[in-house]
mmCIF file of C-alpha atoms in Angstrom:
data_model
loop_
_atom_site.group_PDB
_atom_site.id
_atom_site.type_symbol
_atom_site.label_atom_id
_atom_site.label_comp_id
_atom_site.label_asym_id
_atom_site.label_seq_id
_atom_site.Cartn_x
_atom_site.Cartn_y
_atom_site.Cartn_z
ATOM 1 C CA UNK A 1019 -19.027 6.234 -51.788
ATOM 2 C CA UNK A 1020 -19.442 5.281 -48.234
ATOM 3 C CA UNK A 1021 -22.440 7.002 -46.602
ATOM 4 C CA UNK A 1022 -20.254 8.248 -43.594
ATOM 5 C CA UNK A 1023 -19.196 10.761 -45.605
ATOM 6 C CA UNK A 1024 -22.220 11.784 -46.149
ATOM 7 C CA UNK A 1025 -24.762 14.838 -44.483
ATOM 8 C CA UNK A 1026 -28.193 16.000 -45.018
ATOM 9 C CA UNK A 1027 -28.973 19.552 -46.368
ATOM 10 C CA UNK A 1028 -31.909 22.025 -46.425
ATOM 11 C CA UNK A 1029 -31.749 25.916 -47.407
ATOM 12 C CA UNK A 1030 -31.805 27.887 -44.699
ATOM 13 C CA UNK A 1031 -34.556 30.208 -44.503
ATOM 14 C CA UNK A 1032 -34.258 32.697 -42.283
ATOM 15 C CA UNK A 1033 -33.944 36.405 -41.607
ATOM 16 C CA UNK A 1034 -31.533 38.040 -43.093
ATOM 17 C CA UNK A 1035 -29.520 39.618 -40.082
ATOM 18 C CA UNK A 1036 -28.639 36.206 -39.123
ATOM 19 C CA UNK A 1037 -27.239 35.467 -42.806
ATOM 20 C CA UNK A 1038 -25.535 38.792 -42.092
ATOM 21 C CA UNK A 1039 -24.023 37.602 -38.955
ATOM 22 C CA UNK A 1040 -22.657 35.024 -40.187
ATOM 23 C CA UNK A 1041 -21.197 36.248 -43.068
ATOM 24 C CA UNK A 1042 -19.655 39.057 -40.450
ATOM 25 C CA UNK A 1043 -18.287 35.628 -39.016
ATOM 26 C CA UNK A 1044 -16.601 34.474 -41.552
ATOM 27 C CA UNK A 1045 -17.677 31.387 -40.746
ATOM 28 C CA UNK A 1046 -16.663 29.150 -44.416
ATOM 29 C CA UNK A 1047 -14.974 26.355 -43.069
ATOM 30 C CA UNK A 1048 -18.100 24.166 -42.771
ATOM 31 C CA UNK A 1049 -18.136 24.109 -46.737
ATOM 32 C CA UNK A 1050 -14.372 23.380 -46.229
ATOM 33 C CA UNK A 1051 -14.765 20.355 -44.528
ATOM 34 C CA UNK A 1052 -18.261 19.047 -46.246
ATOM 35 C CA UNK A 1053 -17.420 15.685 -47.518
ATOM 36 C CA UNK A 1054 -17.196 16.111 -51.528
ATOM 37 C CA UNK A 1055 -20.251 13.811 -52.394
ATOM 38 C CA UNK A 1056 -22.764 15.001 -55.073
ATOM 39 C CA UNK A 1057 -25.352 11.869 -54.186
ATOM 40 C CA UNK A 1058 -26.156 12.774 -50.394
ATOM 41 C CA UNK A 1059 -29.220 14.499 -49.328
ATOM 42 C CA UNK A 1060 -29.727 17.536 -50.848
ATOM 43 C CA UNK A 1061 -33.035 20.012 -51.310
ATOM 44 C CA UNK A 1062 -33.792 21.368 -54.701
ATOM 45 C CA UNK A 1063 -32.541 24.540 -54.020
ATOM 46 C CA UNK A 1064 -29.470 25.663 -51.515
ATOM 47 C CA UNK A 1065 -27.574 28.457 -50.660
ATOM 48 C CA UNK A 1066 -24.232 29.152 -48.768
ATOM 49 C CA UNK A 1067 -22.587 32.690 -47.682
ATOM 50 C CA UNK A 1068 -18.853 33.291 -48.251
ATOM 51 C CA UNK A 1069 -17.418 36.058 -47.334
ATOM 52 C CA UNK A 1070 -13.733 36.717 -45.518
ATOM 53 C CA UNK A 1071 -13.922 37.996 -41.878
ATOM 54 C CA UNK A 1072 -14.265 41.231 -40.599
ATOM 55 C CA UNK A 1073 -10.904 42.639 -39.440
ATOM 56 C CA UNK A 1074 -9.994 42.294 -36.412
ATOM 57 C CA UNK A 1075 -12.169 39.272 -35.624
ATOM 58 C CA UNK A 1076 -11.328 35.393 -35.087
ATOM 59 C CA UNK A 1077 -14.211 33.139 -35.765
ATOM 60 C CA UNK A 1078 -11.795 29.759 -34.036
ATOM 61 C CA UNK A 1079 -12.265 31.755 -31.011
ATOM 62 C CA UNK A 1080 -15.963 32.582 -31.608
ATOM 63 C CA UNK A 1081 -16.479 29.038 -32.981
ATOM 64 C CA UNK A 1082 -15.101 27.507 -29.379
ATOM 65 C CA UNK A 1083 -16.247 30.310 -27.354
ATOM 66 C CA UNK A 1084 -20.112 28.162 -28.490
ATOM 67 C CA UNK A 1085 -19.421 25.562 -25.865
ATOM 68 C CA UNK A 1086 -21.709 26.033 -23.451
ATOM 69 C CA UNK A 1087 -20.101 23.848 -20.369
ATOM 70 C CA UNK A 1088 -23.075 24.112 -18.232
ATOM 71 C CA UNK A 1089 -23.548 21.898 -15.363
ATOM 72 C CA UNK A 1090 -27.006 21.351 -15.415
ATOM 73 C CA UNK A 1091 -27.407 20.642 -19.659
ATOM 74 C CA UNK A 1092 -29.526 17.466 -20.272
ATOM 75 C CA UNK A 1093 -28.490 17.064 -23.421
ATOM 76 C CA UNK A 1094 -25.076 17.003 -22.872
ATOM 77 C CA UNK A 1095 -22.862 14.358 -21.887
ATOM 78 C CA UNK A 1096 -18.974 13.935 -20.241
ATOM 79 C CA UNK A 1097 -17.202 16.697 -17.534
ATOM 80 C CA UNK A 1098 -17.784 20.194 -17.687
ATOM 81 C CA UNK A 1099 -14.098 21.143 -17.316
ATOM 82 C CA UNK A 1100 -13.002 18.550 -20.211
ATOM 83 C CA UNK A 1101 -10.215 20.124 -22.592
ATOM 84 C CA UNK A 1102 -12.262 19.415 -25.529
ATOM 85 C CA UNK A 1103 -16.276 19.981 -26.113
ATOM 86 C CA UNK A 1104 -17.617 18.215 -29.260
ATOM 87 C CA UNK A 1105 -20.687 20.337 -30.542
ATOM 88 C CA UNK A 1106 -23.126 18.449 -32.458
ATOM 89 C CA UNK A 1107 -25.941 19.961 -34.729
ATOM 90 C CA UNK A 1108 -28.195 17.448 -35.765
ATOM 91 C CA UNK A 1109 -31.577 16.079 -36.953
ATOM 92 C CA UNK A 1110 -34.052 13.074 -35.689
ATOM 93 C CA UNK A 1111 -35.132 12.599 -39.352
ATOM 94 C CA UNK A 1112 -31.439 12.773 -40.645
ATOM 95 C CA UNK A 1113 -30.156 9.528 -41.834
ATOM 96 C CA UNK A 1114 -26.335 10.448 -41.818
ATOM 97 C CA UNK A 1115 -27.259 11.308 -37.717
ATOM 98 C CA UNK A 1116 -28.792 8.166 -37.106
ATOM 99 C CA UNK A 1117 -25.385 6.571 -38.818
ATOM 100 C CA UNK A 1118 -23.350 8.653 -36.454
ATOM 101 C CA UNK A 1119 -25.135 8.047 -33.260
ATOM 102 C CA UNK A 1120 -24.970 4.519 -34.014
ATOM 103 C CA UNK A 1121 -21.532 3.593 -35.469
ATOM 104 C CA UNK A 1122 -19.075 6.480 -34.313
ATOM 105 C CA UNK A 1123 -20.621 8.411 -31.343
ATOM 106 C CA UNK A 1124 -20.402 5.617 -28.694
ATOM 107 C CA UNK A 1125 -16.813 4.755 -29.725
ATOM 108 C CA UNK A 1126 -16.051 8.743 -29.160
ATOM 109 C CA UNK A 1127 -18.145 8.034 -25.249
ATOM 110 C CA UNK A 1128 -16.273 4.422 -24.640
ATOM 111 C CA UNK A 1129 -12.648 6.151 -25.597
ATOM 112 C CA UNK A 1130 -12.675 10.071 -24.602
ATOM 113 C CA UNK A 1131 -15.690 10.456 -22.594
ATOM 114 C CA UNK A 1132 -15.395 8.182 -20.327
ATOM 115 C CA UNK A 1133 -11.239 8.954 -19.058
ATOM 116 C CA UNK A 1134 -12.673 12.808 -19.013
ATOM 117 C CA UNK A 1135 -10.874 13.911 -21.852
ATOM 118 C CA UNK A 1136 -14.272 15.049 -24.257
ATOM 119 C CA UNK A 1137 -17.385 16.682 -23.136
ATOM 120 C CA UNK A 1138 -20.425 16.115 -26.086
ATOM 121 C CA UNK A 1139 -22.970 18.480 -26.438
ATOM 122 C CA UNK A 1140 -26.200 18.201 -28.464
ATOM 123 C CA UNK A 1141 -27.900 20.979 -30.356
ATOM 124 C CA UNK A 1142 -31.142 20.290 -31.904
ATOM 125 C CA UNK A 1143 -31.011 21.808 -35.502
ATOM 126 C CA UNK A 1144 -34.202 20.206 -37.212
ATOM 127 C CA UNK A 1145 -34.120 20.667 -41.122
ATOM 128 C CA UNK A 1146 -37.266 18.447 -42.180
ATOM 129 C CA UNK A 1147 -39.839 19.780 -41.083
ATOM 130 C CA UNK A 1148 -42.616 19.697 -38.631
ATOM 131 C CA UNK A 1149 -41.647 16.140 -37.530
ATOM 132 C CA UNK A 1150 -38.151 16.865 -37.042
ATOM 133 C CA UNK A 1151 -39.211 19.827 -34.643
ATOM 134 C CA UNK A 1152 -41.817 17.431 -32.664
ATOM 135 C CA UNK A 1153 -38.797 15.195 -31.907
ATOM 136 C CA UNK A 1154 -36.324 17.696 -31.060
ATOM 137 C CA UNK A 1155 -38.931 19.004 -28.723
ATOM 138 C CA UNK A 1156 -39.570 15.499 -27.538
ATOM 139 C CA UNK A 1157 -35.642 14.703 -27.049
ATOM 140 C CA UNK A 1158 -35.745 18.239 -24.643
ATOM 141 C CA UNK A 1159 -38.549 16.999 -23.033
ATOM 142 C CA UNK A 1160 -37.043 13.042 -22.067
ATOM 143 C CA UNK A 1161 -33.823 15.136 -21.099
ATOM 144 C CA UNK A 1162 -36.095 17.092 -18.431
ATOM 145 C CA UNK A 1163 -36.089 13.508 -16.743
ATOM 146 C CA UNK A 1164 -32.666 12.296 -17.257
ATOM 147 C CA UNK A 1165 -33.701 9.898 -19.794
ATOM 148 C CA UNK A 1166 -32.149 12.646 -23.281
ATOM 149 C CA UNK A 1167 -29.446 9.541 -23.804
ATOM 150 C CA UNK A 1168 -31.959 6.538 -23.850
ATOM 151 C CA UNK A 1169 -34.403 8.844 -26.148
ATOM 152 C CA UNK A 1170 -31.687 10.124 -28.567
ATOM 153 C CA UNK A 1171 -30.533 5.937 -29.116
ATOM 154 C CA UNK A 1172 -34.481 5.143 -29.258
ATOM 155 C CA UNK A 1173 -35.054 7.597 -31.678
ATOM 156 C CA UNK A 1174 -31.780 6.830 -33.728
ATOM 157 C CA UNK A 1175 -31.962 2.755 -33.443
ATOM 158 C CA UNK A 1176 -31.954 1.421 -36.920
ATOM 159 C CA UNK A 1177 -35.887 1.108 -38.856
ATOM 160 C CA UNK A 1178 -36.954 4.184 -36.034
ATOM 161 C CA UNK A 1179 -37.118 7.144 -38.638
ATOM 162 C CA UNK A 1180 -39.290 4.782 -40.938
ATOM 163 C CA UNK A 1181 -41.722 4.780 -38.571
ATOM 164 C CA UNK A 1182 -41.998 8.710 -38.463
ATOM 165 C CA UNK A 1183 -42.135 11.073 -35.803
ATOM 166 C CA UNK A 1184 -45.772 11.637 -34.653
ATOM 167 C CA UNK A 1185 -47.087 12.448 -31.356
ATOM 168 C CA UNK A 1186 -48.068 9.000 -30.394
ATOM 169 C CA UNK A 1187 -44.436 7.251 -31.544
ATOM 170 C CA UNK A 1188 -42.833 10.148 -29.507
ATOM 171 C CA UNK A 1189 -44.885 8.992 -26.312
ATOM 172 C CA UNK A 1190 -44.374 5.145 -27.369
ATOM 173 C CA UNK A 1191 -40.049 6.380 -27.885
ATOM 174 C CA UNK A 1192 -40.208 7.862 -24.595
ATOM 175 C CA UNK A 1193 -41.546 5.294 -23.141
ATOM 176 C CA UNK A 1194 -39.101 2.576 -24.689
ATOM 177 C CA UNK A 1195 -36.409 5.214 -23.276
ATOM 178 C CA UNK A 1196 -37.578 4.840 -19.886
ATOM 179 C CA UNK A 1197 -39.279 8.394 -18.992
ATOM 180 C CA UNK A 1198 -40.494 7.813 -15.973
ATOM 181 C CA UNK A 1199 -43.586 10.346 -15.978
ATOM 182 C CA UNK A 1200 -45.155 10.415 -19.400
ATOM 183 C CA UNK A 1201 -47.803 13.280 -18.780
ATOM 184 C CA UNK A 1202 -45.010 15.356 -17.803
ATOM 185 C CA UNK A 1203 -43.186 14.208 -20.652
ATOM 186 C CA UNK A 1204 -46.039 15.122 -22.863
ATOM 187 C CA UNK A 1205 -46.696 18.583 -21.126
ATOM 188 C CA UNK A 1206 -43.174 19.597 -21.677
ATOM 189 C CA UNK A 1207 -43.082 18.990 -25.228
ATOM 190 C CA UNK A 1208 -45.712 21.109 -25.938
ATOM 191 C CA UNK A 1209 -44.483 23.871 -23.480
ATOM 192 C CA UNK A 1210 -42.812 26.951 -24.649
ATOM 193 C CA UNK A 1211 -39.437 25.945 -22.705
ATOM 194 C CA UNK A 1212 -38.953 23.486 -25.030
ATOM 195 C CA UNK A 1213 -39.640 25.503 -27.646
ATOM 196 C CA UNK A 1214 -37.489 28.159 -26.721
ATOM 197 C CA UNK A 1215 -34.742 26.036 -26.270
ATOM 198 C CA UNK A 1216 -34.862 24.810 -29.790
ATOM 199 C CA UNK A 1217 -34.784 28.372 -30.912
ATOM 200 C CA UNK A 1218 -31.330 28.642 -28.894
ATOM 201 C CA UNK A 1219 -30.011 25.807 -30.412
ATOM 202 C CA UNK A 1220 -31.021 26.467 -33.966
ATOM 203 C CA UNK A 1221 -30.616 30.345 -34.127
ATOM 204 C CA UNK A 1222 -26.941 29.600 -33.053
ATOM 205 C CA UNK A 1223 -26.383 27.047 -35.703
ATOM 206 C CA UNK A 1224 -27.843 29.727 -38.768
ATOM 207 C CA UNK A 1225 -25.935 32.512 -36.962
ATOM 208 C CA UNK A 1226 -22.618 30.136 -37.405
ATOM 209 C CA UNK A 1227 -23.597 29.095 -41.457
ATOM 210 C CA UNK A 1228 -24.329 25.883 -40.150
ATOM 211 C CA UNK A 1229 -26.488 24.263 -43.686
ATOM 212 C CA UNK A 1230 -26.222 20.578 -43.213
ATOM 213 C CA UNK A 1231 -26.886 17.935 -40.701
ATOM 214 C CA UNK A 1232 -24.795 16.462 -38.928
ATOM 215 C CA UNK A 1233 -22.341 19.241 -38.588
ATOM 216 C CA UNK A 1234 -19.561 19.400 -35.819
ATOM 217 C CA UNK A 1235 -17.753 21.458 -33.555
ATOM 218 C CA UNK A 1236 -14.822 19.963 -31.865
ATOM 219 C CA UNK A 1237 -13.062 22.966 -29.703
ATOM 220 C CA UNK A 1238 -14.162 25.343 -32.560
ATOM 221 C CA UNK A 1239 -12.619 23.421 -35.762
ATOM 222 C CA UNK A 1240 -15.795 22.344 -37.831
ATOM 223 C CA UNK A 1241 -16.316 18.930 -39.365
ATOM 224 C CA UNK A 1242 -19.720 18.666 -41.767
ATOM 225 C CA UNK A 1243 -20.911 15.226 -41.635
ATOM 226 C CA UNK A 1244 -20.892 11.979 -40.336
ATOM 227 C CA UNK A 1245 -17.497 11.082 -41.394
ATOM 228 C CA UNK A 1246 -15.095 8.361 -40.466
ATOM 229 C CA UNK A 1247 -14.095 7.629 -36.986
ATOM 230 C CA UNK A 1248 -10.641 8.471 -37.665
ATOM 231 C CA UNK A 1249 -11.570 12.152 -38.672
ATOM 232 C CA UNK A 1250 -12.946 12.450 -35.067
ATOM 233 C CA UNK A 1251 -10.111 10.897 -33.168
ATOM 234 C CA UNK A 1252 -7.490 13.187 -35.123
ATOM 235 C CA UNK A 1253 -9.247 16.170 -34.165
ATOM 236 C CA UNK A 1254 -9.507 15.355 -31.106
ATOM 237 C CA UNK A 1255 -6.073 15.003 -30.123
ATOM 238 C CA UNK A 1256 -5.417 17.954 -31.939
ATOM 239 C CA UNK A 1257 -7.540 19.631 -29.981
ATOM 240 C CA UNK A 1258 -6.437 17.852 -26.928
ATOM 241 C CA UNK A 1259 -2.828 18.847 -27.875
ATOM 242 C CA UNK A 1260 -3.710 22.709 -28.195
ATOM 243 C CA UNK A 1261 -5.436 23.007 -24.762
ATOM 244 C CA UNK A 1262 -2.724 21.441 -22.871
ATOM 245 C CA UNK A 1263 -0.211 23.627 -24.612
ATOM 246 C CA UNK A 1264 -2.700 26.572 -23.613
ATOM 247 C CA UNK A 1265 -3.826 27.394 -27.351
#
């Protein structure tokens, strides 16, 4: 089976309120939509909560109501006001991301971000480790300098996860991406902003369910993995479709 089907998993370990939340939620479409595909990634071990929502509640609205639309994100990328935000929840260390960022994301940027119809923003959700946190820190920290874009397609170029995610290939990445002021750069990884803002990103994506990487948001419908072009574009001008008829 083609590997753009495929996502990479790890259990998520974390407190239980947050499982609670998101089992308040509802949240079960990201199993929903996982590509059936026993050979990708997966840890020895892996859990996932089902449960139907609480009364009253709509998790599409909570689901979209996650775009952020903030005009001063660096890790974000197309107009603030665009009728559809793509929310992405991904991994440095994830080979199924590094397929996406490289075969289907900058066909999404050519065709929707660029006529204003698709905003894309990043969440760093690192699932391997302490590597995958250095780099998500890292990506934060290139973003403080404008240079989160040229990072995230260093970082994601074909052979880069082989050569691993240390402190010195983060410099020598940021550097290839153009950073312009590499103590800074190396001061703000290490600096608790960074490090709080990959708590944001990554408490949101446990309080949602989200268990594999890449998963997707596109105006609140979920997509888990890197699937097929096509499966973007459709759900994009679905989306498209329901904001202009004020849905």
């Amino acid at each position: 089976m083609s590997t753009s089907r495929k996502s990479s998993r790890k259990p998520l370990l974390y407190a239980a309120g947050v499982a609670l939340a998101a089992i308040a939620l509802g949240i079960v479409s990201w199993q929903a939509t996982a590509p059936a595909d026993k050979h990708r990634e997966t840890s020895s071990s892996s859990s996932s909560a089902s449960a139907e929502a609480t009364p009253g509640s709509d998790p599409a609205a909570e689901l979209k109501a996650l775009a952020r639309r903030e005009a001063g994100d660096k890790l974000a990328v197309g107009r603030t006001d665009a009728p559809v935000v793509l929310i992405e929840y991904s991994d440095f260390k994830c080979g199924y991301c590094a397929k996406f960022a490289r075969d289907t994301e900058p066909e999404l940027v050519k065709k929707y971000v660029a006529d204003g119809t698709l905003r894309i923003e990043w969440r760093n959700f690192p699932i391997f480790g302490a590597e995958s946190e250095a780099a998500a820190r890292a990506a934060w920290a290139a973003g403080q300098q404008d240079r989160f874009t040229a990072f995230h397609a260093a970082a994601y170029a074909e052979g880069a996860k082989a050569k691993g995610f240390g402190e010195d290939r983060l410099v020598e990445l940021a550097r290839e991406a153009g950073v312009p002021d590499l103590d800074r750069f190396k001061a703000d990884m290490a600096g608790e902003q960074a490090a709080a803002a990959l708590r944001r990103d990554r408490e949101e994506g446990y309080r949602i369910g989200v268990q594999s990487t890449p998963s997707f948001l596109v105006n609140g419908q979920p997509i888990a993995g890197a699937r097929p072009l096509d499966v973007f574009t459709t759900a994009i001008a679905r989306a498209k479709a329901q904001a202009e008829a004020g849905r």
